[in-house]
GROMACS .gro file of C-alpha atoms in nm:
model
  296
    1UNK     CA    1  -2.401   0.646   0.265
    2UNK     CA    2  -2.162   0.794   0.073
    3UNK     CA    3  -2.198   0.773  -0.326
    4UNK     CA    4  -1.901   0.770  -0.558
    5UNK     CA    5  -1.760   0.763  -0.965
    6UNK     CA    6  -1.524   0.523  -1.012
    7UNK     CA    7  -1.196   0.652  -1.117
    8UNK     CA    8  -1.069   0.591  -1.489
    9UNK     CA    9  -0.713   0.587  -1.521
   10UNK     CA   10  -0.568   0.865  -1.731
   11UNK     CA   11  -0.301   0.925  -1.941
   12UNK     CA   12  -0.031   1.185  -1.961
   13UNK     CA   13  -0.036   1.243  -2.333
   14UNK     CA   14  -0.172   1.611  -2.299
   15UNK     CA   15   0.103   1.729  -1.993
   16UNK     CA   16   0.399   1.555  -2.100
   17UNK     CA   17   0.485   1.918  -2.257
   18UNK     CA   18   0.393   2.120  -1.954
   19UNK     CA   19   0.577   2.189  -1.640
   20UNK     CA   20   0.288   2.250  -1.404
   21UNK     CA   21   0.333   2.324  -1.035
   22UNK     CA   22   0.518   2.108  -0.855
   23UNK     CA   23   0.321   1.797  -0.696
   24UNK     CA   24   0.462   1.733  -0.331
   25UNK     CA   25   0.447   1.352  -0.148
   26UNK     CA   26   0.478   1.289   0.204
   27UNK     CA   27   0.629   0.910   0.272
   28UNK     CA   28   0.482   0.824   0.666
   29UNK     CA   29   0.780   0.548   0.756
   30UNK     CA   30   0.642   0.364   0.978
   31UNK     CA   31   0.945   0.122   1.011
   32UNK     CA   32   1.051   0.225   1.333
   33UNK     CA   33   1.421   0.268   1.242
   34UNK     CA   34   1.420  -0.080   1.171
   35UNK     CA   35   1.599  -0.192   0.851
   36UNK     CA   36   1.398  -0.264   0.555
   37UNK     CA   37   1.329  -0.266   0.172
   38UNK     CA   38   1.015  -0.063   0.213
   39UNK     CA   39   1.115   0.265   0.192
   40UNK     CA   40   1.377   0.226  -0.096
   41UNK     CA   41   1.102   0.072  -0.355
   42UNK     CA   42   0.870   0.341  -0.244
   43UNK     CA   43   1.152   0.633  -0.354
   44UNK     CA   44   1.223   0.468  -0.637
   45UNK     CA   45   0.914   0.402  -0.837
   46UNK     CA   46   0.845   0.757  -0.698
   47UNK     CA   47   1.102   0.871  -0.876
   48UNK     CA   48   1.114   0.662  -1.180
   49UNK     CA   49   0.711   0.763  -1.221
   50UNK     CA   50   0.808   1.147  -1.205
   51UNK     CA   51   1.102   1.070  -1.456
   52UNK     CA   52   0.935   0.881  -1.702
   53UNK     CA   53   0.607   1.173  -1.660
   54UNK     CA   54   0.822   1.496  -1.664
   55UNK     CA   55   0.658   1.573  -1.339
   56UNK     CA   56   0.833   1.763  -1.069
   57UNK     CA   57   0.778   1.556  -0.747
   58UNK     CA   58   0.939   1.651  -0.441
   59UNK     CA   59   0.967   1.350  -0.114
   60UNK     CA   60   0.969   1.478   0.220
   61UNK     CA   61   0.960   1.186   0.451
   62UNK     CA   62   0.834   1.145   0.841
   63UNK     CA   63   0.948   0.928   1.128
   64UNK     CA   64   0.618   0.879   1.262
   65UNK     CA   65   0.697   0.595   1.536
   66UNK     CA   66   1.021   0.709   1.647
   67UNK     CA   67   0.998   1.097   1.598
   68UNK     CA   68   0.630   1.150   1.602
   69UNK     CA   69   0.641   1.325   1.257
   70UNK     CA   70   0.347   1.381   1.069
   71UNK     CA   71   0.310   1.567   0.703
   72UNK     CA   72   0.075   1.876   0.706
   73UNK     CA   73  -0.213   1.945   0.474
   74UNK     CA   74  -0.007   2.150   0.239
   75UNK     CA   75   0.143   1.808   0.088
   76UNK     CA   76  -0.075   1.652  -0.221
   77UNK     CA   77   0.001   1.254  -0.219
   78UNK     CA   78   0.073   1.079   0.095
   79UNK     CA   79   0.252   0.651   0.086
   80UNK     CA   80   0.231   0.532   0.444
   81UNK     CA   81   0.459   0.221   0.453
   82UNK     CA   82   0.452  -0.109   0.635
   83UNK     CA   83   0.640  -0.171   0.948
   84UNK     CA   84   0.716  -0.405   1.209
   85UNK     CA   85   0.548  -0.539   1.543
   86UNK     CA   86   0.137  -0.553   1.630
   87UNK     CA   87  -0.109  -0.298   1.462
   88UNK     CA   88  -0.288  -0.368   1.794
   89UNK     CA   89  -0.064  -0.334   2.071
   90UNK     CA   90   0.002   0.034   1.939
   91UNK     CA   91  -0.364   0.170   2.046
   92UNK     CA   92  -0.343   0.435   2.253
   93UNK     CA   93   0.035   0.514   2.186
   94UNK     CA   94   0.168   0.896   2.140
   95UNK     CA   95   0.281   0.746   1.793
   96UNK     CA   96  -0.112   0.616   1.694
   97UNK     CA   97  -0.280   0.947   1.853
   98UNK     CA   98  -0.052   1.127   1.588
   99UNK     CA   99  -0.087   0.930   1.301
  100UNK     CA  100  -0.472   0.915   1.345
  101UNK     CA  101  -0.488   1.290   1.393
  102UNK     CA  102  -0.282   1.353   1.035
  103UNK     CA  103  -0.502   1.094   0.898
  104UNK     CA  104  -0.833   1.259   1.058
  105UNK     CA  105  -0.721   1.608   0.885
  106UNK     CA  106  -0.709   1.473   0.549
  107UNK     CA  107  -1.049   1.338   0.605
  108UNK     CA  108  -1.171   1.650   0.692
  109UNK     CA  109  -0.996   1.811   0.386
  110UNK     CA  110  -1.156   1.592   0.117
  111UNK     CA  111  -1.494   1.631   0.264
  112UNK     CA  112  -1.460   2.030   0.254
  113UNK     CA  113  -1.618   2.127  -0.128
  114UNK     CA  114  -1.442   2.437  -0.124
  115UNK     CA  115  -1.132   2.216  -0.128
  116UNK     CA  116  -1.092   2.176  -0.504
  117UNK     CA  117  -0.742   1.939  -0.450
  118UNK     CA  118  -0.816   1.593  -0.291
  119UNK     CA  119  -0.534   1.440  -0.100
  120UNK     CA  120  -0.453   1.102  -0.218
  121UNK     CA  121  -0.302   0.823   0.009
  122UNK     CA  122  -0.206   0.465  -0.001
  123UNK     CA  123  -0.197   0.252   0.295
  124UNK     CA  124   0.082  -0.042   0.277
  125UNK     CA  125   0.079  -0.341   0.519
  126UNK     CA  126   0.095  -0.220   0.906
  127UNK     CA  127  -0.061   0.090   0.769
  128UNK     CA  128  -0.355  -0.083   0.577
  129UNK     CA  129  -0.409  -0.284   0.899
  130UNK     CA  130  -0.438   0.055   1.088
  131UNK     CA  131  -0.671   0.207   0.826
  132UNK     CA  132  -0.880  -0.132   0.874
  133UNK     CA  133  -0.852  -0.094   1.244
  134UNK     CA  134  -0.964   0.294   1.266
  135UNK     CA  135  -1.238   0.251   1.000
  136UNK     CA  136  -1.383  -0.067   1.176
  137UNK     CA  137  -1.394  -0.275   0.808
  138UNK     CA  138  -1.270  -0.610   0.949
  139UNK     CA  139  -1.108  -0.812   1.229
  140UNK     CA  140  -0.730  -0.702   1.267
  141UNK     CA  141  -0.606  -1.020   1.449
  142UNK     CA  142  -0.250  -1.231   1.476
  143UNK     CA  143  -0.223  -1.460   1.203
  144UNK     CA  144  -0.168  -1.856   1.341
  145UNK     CA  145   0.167  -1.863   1.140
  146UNK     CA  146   0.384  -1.591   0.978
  147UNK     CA  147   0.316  -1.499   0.610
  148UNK     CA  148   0.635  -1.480   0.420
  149UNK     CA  149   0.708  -1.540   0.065
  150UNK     CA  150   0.571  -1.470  -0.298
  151UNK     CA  151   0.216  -1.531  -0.298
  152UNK     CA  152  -0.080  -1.512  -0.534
  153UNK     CA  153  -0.343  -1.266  -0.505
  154UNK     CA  154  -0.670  -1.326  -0.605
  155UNK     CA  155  -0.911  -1.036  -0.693
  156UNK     CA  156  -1.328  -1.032  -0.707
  157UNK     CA  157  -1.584  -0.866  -0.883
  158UNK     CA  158  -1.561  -0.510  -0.772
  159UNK     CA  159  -1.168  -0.504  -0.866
  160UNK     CA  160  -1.287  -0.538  -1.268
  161UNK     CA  161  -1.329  -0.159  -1.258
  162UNK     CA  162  -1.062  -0.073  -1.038
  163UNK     CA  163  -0.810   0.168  -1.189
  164UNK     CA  164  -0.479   0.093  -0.965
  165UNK     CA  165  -0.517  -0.284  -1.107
  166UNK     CA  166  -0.547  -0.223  -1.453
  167UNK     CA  167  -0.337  -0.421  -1.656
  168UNK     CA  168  -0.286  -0.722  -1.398
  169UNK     CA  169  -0.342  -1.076  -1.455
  170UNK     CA  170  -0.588  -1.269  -1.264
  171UNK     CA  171  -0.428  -1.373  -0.992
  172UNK     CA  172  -0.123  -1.146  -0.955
  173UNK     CA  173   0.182  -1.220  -0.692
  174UNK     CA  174   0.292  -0.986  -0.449
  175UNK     CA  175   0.504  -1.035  -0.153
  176UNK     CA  176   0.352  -1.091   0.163
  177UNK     CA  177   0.558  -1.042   0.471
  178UNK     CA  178   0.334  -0.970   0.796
  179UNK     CA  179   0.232  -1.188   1.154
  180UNK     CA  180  -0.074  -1.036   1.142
  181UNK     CA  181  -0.400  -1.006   0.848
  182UNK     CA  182  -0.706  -0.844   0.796
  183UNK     CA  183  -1.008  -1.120   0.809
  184UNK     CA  184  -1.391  -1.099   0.788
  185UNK     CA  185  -1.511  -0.823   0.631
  186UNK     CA  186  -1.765  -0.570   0.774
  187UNK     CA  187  -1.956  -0.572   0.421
  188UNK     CA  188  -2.191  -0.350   0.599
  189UNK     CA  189  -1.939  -0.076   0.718
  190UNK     CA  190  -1.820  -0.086   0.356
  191UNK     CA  191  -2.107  -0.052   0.204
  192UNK     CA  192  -2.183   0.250   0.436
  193UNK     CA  193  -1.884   0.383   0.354
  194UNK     CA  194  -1.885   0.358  -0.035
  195UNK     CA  195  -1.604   0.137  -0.008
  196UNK     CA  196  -1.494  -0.163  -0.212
  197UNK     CA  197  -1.331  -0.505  -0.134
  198UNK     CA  198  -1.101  -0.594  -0.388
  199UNK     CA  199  -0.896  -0.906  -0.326
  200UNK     CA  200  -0.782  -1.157  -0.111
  201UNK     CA  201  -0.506  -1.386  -0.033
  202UNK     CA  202  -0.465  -1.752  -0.208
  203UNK     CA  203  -0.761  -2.033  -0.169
  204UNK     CA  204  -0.641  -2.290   0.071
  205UNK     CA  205  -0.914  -2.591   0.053
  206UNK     CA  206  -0.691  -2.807   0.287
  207UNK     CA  207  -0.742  -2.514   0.590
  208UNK     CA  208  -1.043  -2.427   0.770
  209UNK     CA  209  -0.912  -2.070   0.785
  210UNK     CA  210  -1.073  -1.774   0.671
  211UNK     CA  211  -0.862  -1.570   0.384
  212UNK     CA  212  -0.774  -1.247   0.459
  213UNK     CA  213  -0.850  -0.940   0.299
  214UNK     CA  214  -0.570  -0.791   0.036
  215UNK     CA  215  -0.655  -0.466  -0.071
  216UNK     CA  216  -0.955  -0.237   0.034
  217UNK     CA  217  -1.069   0.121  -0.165
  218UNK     CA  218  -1.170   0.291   0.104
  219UNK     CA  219  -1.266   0.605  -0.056
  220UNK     CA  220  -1.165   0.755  -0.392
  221UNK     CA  221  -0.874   0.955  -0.254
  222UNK     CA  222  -0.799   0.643   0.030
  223UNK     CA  223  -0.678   0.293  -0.143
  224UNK     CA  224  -0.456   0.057   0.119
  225UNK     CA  225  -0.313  -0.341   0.074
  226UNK     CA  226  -0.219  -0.582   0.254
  227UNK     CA  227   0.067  -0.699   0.063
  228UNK     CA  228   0.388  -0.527  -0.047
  229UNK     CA  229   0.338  -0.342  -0.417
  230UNK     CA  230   0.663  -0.143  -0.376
  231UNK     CA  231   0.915  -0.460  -0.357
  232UNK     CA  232   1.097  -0.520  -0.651
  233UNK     CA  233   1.314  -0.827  -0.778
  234UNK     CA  234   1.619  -0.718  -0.826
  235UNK     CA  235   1.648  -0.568  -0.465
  236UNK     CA  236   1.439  -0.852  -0.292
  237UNK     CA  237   1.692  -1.097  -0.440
  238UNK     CA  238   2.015  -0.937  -0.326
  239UNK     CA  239   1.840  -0.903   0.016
  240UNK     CA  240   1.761  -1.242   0.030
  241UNK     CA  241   2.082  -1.330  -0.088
  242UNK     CA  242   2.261  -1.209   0.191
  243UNK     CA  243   2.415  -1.477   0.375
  244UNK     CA  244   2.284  -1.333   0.711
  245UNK     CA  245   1.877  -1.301   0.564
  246UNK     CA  246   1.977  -1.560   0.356
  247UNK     CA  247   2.041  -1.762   0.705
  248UNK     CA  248   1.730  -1.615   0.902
  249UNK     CA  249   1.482  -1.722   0.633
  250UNK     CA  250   1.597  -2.021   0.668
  251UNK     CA  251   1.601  -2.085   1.022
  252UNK     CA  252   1.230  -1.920   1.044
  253UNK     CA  253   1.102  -2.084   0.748
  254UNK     CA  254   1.280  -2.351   0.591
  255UNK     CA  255   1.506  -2.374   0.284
  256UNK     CA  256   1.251  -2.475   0.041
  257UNK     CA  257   1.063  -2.128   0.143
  258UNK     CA  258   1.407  -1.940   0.048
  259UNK     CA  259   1.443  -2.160  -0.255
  260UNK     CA  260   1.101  -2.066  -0.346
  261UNK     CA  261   1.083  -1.689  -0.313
  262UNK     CA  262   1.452  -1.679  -0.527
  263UNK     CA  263   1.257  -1.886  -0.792
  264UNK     CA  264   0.933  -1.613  -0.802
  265UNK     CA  265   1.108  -1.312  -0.765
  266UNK     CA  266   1.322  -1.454  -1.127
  267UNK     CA  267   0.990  -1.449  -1.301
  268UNK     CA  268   0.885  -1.115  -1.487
  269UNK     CA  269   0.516  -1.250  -1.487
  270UNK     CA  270   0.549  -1.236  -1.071
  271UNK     CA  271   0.663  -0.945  -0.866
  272UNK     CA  272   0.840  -0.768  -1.144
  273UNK     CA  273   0.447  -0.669  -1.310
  274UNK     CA  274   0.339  -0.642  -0.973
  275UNK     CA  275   0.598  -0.370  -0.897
  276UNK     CA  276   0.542  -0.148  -1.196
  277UNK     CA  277   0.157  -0.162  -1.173
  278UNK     CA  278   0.042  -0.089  -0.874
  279UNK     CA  279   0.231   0.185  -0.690
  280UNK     CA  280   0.251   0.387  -1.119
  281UNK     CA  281  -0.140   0.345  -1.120
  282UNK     CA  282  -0.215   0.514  -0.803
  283UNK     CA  283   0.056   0.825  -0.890
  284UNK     CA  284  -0.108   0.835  -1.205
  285UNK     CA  285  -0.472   0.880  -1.067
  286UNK     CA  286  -0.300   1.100  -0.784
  287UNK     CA  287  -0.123   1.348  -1.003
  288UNK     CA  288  -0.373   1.337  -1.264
  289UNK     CA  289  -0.598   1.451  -1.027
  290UNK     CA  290  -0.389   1.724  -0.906
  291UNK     CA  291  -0.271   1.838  -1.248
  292UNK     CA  292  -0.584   1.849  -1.400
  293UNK     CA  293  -0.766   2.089  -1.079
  294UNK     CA  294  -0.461   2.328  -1.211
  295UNK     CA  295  -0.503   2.301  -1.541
  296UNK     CA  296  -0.888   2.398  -1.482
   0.00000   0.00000   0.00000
């Protein structure tokens, strides 16, 4: 069983001054060409983090689906972004073999001691149900009905001490936008793995469904949810003002659901806290981490 520290969440106070060696991120885009919001809110907390730091971050980004791209070891952060279709139907594809073979090698690297830089990555949506999937921590299924909206998120015990939530409100909202979920937990695999549970999606007393799983630390260097940290309001409301998404929505979910997300993403309480909480926490354990194995 593997033993860990949890985290602490740092500040920046003592490099703010010092331009230290450049900190490179790989973005895996797992969107398939398809057009999305994803990958935008991903480049630009990115770069609004590195901004507001002083940090020199450099993107390089990988078509992993379409062009079978996958980042090599030399990169220090990795984001691997939701996506469209089944995280089922995909086993056994040229596109899986590779992804599971980058994400194989970072294993490998963290668990080498002489390897005094850990590689950090966060696992978004279709990715988080892949990492669920290839580390065998719960049942990867279809959901009964498409999740699509602003949602609350509710968080247990073990999240108290969790770093890349600190500062959120109990529950938070994120937006959820996925056909399938993530749904009893393998509490033993987790345990045996040293990972942590941290919270899942909205009580529903009046269905006899199990919730699914929102967020799981798999490791200290591996942290992946279910939900969408990297949409923001501004952009989710032009998109959904759109008369052509403004129209699907509708058609797929009614005009009370369209009416609805408008009315959440408006609220700063919502997605806006959401957005600059998550995503900045995990950059600032990441580069923290990487920063201060430089400094020493």
């Amino acid at each position: 069983r593997i033993v860990w520290t949890m985290l602490r969440l740092p500040t920046f106070a003592a490099f703010q001054l010092e331009r230290l060696s450049m900190v490179k991120l790989a973005i895996l885009d797992l969107y398939e060409g398809f057009e999305n919001q994803g990958m935008r809110g991903i480049r630009e907390i990115v770069n609004s983090f590195a901004d507001h730091h002083g940090l020199d971050i450099t993107i390089t980004e990988f078509d992993v689906r379409r062009k079978l791209e996958v980042p090599d070891t030399s990169f220090d952060i990795f984001i691997s972004s939701g996506g469209p279709g089944s995280p089922l139907e995909s086993e056994g594809s040229e596109w899986e073999a590779a992804y599971f073979s980058w994400l194989q090698q970072i294993e490998q690297w963290n668990a080498n001691p002489a390897n005094v830089h850990k590689k950090h990555v966060f696992f978004i949506c279709h990715s988080f149900q892949l990492a669920c999937r290839h580390y065998r921590v719960g049942n990867v299924c279809k959901r009964r009905s498409t999740s699509f909206g602003v949602f609350p998120v509710h968080m247990i015990n073990t999240a108290e001490a969790e770093p890349v939530f600190a500062g959120l409100k109990e529950p938070f909202y994120a937006v959820d936008s996925r056909d399938f979920q993530v749904i009893e937990p393998n509490h033993q695999r987790l345990r045996d793995m040293g990972a942590s549970l941290l919270c899942i999606e909205k009580a529903r007393p009046h269905v006899a469904l199990e919730r699914a799983v929102m967020a799981i630390r798999f490791s200290p260097y591996f942290f992946g949810t279910q939900f969408h940290p990297e949409a923001d309001a501004i952009g989710m409301t032009m998109y959904l003002l759109r008369e052509d998404k403004k129209k699907t929505v509708i058609e797929n979910h009614g005009e009370a659901k369209w009416q609805d997300m408008i009315d959440h993403l408006s609220d700063p309480d919502k997605i806006l806290y959401t957005h600059d909480t998550i995503l900045p926490n995990f950059l600032r354990l990441a580069t923290h981490a990487h920063i201060s194995v430089g400094l020493g």
